[in-house]
mmCIF file of C-alpha atoms and ligand atoms in Angstrom:
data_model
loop_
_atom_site.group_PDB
_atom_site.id
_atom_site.type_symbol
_atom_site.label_atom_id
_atom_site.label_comp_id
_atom_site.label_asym_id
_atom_site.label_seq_id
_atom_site.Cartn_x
_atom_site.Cartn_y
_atom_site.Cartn_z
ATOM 1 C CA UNK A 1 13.196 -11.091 20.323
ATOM 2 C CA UNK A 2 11.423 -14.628 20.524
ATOM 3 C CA UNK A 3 13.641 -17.282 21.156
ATOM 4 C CA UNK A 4 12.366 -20.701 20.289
ATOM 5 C CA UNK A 5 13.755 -23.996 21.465
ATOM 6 C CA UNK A 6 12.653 -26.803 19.155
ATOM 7 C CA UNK A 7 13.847 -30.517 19.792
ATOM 8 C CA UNK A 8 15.571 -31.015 16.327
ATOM 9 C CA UNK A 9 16.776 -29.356 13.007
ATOM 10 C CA UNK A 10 13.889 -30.350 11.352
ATOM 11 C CA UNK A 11 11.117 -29.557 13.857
ATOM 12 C CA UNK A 12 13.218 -26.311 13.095
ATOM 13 C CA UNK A 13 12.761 -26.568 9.872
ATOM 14 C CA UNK A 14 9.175 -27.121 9.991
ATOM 15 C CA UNK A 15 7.946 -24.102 12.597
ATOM 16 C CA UNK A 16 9.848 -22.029 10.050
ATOM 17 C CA UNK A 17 8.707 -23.167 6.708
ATOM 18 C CA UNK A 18 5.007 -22.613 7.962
ATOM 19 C CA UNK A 19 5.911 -19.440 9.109
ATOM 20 C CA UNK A 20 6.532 -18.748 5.288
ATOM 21 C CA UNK A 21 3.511 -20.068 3.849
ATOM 22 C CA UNK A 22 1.718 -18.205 6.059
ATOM 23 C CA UNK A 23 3.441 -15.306 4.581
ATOM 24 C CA UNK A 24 2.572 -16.055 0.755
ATOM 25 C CA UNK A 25 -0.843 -16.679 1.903
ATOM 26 C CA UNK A 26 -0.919 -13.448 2.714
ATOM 27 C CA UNK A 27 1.210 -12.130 0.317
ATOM 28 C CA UNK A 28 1.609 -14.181 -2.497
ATOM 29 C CA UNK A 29 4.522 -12.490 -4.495
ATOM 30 C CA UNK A 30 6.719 -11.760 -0.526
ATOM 31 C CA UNK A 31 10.625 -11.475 -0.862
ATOM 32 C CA UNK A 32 11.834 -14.108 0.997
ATOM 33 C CA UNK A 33 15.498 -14.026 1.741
ATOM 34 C CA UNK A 34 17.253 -17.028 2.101
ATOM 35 C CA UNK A 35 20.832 -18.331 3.627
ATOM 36 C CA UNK A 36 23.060 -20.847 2.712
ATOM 37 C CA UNK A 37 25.070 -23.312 4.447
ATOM 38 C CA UNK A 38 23.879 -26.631 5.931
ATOM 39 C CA UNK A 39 21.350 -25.190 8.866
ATOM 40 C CA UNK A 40 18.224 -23.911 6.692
ATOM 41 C CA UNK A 41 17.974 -27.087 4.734
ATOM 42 C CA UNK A 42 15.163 -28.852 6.569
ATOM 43 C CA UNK A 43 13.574 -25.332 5.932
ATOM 44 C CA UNK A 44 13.801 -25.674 2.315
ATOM 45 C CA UNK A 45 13.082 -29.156 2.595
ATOM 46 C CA UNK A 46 9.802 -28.505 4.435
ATOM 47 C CA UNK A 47 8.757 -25.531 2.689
ATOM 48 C CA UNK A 48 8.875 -27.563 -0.359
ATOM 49 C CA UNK A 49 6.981 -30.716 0.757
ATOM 50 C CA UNK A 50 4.323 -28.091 1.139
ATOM 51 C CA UNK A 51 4.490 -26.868 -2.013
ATOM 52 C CA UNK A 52 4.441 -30.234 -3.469
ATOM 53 C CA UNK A 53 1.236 -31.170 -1.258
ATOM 54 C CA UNK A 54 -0.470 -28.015 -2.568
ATOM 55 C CA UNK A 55 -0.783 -26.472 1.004
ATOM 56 C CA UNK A 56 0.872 -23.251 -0.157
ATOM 57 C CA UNK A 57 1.073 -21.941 -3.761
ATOM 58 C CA UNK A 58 4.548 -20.479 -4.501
ATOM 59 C CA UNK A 59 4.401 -19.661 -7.717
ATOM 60 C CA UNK A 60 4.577 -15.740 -7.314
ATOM 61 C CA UNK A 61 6.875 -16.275 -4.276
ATOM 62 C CA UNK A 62 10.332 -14.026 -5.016
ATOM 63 C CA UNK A 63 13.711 -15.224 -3.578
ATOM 64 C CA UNK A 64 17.091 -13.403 -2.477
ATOM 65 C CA UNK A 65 20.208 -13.905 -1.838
ATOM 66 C CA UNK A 66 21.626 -12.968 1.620
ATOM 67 C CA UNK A 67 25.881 -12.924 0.747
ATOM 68 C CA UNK A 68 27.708 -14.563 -1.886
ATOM 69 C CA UNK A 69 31.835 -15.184 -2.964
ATOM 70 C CA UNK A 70 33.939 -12.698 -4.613
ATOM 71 C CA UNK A 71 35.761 -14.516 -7.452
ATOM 72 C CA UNK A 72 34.318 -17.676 -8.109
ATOM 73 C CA UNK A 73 33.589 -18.033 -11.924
ATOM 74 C CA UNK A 74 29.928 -17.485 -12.450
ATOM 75 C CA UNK A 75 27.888 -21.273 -12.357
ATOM 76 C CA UNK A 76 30.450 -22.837 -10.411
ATOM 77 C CA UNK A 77 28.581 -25.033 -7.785
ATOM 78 C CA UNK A 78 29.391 -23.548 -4.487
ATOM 79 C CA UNK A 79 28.751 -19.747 -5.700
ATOM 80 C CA UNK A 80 25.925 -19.036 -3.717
ATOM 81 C CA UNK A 81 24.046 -17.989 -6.442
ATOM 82 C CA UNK A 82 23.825 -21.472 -7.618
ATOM 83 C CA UNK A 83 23.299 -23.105 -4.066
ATOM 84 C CA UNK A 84 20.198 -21.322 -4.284
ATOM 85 C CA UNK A 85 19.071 -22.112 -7.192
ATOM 86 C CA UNK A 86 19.517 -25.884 -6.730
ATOM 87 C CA UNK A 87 18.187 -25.892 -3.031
ATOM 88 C CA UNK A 88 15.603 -23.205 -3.216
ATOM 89 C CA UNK A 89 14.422 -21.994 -6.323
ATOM 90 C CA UNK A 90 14.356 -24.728 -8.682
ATOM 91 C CA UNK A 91 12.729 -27.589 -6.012
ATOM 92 C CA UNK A 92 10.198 -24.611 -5.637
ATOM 93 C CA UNK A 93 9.342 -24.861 -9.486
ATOM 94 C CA UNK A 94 10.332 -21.147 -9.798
ATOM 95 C CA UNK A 95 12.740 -19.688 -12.728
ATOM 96 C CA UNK A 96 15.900 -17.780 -12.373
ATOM 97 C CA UNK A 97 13.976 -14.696 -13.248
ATOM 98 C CA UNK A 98 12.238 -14.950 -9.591
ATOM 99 C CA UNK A 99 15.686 -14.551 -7.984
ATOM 100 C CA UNK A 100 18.002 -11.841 -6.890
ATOM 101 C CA UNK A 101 21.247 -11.667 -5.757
ATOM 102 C CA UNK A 102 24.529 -9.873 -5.827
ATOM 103 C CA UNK A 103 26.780 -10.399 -8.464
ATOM 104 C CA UNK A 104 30.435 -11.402 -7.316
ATOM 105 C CA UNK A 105 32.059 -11.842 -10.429
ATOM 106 C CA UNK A 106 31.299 -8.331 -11.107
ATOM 107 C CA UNK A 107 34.357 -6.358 -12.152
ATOM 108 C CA UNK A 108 33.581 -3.405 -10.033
ATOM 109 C CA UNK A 109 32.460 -5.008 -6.885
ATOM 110 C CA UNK A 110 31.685 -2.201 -4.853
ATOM 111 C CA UNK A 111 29.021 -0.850 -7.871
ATOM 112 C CA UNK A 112 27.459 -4.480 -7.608
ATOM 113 C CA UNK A 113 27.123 -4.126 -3.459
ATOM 114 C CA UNK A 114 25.478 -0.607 -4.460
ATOM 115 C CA UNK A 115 22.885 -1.954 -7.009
ATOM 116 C CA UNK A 116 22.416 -4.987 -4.593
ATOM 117 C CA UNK A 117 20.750 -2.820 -2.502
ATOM 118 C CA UNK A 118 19.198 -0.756 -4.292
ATOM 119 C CA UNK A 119 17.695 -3.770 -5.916
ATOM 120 C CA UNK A 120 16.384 -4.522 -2.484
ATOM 121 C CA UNK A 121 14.869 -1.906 -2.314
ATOM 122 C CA UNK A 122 13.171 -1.790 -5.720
ATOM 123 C CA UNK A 123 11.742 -5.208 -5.459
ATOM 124 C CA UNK A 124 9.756 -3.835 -2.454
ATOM 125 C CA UNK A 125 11.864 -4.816 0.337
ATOM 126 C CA UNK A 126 12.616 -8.425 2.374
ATOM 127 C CA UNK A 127 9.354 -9.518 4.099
ATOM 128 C CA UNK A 128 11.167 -12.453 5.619
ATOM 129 C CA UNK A 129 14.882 -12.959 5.964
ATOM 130 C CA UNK A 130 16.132 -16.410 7.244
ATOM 131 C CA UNK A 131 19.875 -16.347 8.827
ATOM 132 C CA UNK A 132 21.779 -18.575 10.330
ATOM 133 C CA UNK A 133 24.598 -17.836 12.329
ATOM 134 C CA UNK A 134 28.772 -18.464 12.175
ATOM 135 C CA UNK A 135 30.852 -19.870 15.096
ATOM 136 C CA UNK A 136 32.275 -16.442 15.610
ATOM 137 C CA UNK A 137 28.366 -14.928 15.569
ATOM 138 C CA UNK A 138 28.501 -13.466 12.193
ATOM 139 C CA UNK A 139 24.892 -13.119 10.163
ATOM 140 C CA UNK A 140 25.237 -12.955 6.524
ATOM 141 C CA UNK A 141 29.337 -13.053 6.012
ATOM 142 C CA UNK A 142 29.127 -9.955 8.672
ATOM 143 C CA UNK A 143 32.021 -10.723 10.668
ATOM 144 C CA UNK A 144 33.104 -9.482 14.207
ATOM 145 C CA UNK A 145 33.347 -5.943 14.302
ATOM 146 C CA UNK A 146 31.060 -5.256 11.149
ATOM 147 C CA UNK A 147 29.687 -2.362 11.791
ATOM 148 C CA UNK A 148 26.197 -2.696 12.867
ATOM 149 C CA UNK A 149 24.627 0.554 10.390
ATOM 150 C CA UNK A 150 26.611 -1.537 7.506
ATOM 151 C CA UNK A 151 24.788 -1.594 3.883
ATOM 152 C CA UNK A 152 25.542 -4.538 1.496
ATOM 153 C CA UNK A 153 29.648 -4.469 0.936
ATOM 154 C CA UNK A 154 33.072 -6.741 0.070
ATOM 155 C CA UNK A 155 33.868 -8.585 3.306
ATOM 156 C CA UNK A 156 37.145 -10.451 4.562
ATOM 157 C CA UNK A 157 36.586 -14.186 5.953
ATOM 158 C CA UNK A 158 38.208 -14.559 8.954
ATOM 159 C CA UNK A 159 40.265 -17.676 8.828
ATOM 160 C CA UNK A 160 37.530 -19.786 10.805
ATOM 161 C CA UNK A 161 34.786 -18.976 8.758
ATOM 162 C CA UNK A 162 36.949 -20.269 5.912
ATOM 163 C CA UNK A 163 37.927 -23.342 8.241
ATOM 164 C CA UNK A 164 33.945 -23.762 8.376
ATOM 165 C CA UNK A 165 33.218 -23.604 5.544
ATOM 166 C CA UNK A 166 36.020 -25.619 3.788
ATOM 167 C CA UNK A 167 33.628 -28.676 3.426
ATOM 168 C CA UNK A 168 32.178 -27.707 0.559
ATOM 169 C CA UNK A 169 35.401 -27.238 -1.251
ATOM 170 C CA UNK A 170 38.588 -29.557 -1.848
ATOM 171 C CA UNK A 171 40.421 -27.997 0.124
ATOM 172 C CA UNK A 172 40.445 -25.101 2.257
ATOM 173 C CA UNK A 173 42.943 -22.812 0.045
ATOM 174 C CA UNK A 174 39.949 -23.078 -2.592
ATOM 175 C CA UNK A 175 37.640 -21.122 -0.478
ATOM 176 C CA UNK A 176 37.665 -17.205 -1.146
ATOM 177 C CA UNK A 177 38.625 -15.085 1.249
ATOM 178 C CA UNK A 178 36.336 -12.174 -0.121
ATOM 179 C CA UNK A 179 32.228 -12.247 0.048
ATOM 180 C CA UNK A 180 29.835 -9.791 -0.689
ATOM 181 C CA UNK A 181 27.005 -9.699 2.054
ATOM 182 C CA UNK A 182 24.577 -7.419 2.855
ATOM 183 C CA UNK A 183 25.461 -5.252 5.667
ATOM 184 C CA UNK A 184 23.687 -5.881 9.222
ATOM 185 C CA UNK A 185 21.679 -2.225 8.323
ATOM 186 C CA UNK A 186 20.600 -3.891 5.097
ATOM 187 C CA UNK A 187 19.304 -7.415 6.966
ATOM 188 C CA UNK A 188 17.752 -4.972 9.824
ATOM 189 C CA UNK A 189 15.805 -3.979 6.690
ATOM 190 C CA UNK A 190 13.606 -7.038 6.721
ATOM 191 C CA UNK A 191 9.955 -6.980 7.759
ATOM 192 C CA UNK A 192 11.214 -10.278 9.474
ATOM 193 C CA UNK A 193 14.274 -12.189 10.691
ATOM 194 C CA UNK A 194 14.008 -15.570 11.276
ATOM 195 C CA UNK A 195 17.215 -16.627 12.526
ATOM 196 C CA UNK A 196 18.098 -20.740 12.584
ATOM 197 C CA UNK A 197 20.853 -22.350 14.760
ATOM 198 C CA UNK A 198 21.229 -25.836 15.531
ATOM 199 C CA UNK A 199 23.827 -28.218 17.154
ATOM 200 C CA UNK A 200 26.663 -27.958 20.501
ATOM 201 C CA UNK A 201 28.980 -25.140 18.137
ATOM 202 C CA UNK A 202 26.780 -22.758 17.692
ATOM 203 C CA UNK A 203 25.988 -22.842 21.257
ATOM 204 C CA UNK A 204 28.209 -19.934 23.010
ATOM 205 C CA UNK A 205 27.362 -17.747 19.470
ATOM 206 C CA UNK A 206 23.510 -17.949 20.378
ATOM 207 C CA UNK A 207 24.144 -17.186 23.936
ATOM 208 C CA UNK A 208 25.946 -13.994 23.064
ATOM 209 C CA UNK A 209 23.915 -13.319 19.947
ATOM 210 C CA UNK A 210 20.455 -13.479 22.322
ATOM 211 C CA UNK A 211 21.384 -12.815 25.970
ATOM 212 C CA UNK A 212 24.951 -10.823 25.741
ATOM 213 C CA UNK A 213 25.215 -6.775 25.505
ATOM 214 C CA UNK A 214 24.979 -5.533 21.682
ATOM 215 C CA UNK A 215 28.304 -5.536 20.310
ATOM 216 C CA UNK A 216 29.639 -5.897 17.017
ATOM 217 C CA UNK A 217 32.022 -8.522 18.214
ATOM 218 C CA UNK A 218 29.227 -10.038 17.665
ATOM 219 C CA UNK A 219 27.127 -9.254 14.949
ATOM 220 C CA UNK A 220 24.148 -11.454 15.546
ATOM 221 C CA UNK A 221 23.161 -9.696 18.239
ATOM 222 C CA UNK A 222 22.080 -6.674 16.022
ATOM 223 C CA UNK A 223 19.150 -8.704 15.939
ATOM 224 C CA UNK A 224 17.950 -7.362 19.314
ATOM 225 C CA UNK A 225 17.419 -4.405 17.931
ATOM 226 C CA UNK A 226 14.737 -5.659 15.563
ATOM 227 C CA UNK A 227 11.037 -5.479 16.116
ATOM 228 C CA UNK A 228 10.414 -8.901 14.696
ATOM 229 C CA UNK A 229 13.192 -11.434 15.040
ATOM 230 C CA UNK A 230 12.614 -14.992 15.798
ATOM 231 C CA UNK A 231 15.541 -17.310 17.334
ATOM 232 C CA UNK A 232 15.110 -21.253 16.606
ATOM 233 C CA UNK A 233 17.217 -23.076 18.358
ATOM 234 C CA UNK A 234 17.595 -26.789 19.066
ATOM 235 C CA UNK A 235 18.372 -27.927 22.129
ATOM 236 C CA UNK A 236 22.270 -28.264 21.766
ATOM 237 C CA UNK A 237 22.339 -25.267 20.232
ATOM 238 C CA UNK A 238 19.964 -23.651 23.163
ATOM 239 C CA UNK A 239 22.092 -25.237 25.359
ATOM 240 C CA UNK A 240 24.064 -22.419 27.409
ATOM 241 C CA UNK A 241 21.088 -19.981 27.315
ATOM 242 C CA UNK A 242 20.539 -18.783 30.728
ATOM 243 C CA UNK A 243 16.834 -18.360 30.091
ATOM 244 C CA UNK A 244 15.975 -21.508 28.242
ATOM 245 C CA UNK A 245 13.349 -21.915 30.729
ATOM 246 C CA UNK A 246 11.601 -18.979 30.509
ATOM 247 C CA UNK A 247 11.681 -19.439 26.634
ATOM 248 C CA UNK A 248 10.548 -22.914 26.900
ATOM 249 C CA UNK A 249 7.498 -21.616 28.973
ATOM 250 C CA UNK A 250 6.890 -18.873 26.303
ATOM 251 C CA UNK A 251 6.272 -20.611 23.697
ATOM 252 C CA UNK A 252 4.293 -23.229 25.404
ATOM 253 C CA UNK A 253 2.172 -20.773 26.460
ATOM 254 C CA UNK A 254 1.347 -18.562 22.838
ATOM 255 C CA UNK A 255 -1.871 -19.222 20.984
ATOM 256 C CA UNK A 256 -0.978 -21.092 17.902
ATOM 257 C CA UNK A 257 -3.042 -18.582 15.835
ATOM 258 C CA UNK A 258 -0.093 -16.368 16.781
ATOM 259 C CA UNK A 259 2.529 -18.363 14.837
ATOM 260 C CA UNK A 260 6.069 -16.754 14.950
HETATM 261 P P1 PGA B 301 26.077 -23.288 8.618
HETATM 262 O O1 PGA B 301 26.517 -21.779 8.331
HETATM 263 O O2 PGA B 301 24.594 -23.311 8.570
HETATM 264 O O3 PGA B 301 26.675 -24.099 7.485
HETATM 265 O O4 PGA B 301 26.627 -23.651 9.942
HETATM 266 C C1 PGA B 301 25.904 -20.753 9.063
HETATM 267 C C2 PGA B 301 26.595 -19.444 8.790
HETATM 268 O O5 PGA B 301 27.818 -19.416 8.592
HETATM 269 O O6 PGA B 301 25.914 -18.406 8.795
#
């Protein structure tokens, strides 16, 4: 795992959005997976800004979706689907037909986890998956004690995910307690994980996620068991890492040809 310590959330979001041009300049049409919440926004900002400047051409780029509400009625606002449509696949210039994702206003829910991912694995697989992580260490909606072989599947909230995430609703009794997200098997799918943490909270969760035994307590540190997974981490967020030195000195030191 390469853990990156970067001063600010959009120095963040910069390192990471070049990291996926790169990609599509290699592969034009990737699957790039994408998260929601408030951390990978300077991502899609700065990935777009390139667009827009012409220094990477999107236009074959595909997008999915990483987890999504059970029960919301389809197009309302906070559905995930349409967070990433407004934040990620429109700005890009891209149509809905570009985008996959599960559907959580199915009627049989655990058929639409199934064709989820098998859709996944139809359109050729993830190349790179961006994550961020929860308070309590979850990736995706995976909360504690997901299992860590789990495939794309309905999930419980725990009450301070919902707490979190209560901002982008009235109130919190309007946010669903059930989500569909792929499983941590499914996200260990990806060619890539590029996971994106910033500010004091998330602190203890990266320390655990990076440095502390495997565990699904806490899910995010399935990603040490992932040949390619990049941490990027500001410096609050870096901030109880034991070896934030060594990281620091790591990264100084790699030939920028090598990107991340
Ligand atoms: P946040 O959410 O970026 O809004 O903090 C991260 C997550 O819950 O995975």
């Amino acid at each position: 795992m390469e853990v990156v310590i970067v001063p600010d959330s959009a120095a963040g979001g910069e390192l990471i959005a070049e990291a996926m041009a790169n990609l599509l300049r290699r592969k034009p049409d990737a699957l790039l997976g994408v998260a929601t919440g408030s951390t990978p926004l300077p991502i899609y900002e700065a990935f777009a800004a390139k667009v827009r400047a012409a220094a990477v051409d999107a236009s074959q780029a595909r997008i999915c979706q990483l987890d999504e509400y059970v029960g919301l009625p389809s197009g309302h606002p906070e559905s995930y689907r349409s967070v990433v449509l407004r934040e990620v696949v429109e700005p890009l210039g891209l149509s809905e037909s570009s985008f996959i994702g599960p559907d959580g206003t199915a009627d049989d829910i655990a058929a639409a986890c199934e064709e989820y991912d098998q859709a996944l694995v139809a359109a050729g697989g993830v190349d790179l998956q961006l994550l961020g992580i929860g308070t309590d260490g979850h990736i995706g909606f995976n909360e504690p004690c997901s299992s860590l072989a789990s495939r794309t599947r309905i999930k419980t909230l725990t009450q301070q995910t919902r707490k979190d995430n209560a901002r982008f609703f009235d109130s919190i009794d309007d946010v669903p307690h059930h989500v569909i997200t792929q499983g941590i098997g499914t996200i260990l799918e990806a060619r890539h994980l590029v996971l994106l943490a910033t500010g004091e909270a998330k602190a203890d969760a990266v320390a655990l996620a990076v440095e502390g035994p495997l565990s699904a307590l806490v899910p995010a540190s399935a990603l040490q068991l992932h040949p390619h997974a990049t941490v990027v981490v500001d410096e609050a967020a870096a901030s109880q890492l034991k070896l934030a030195d060594y990281f620091r000195a790591t990264f100084a030191a790699k030939p920028e040809w090598q990107g991340i």
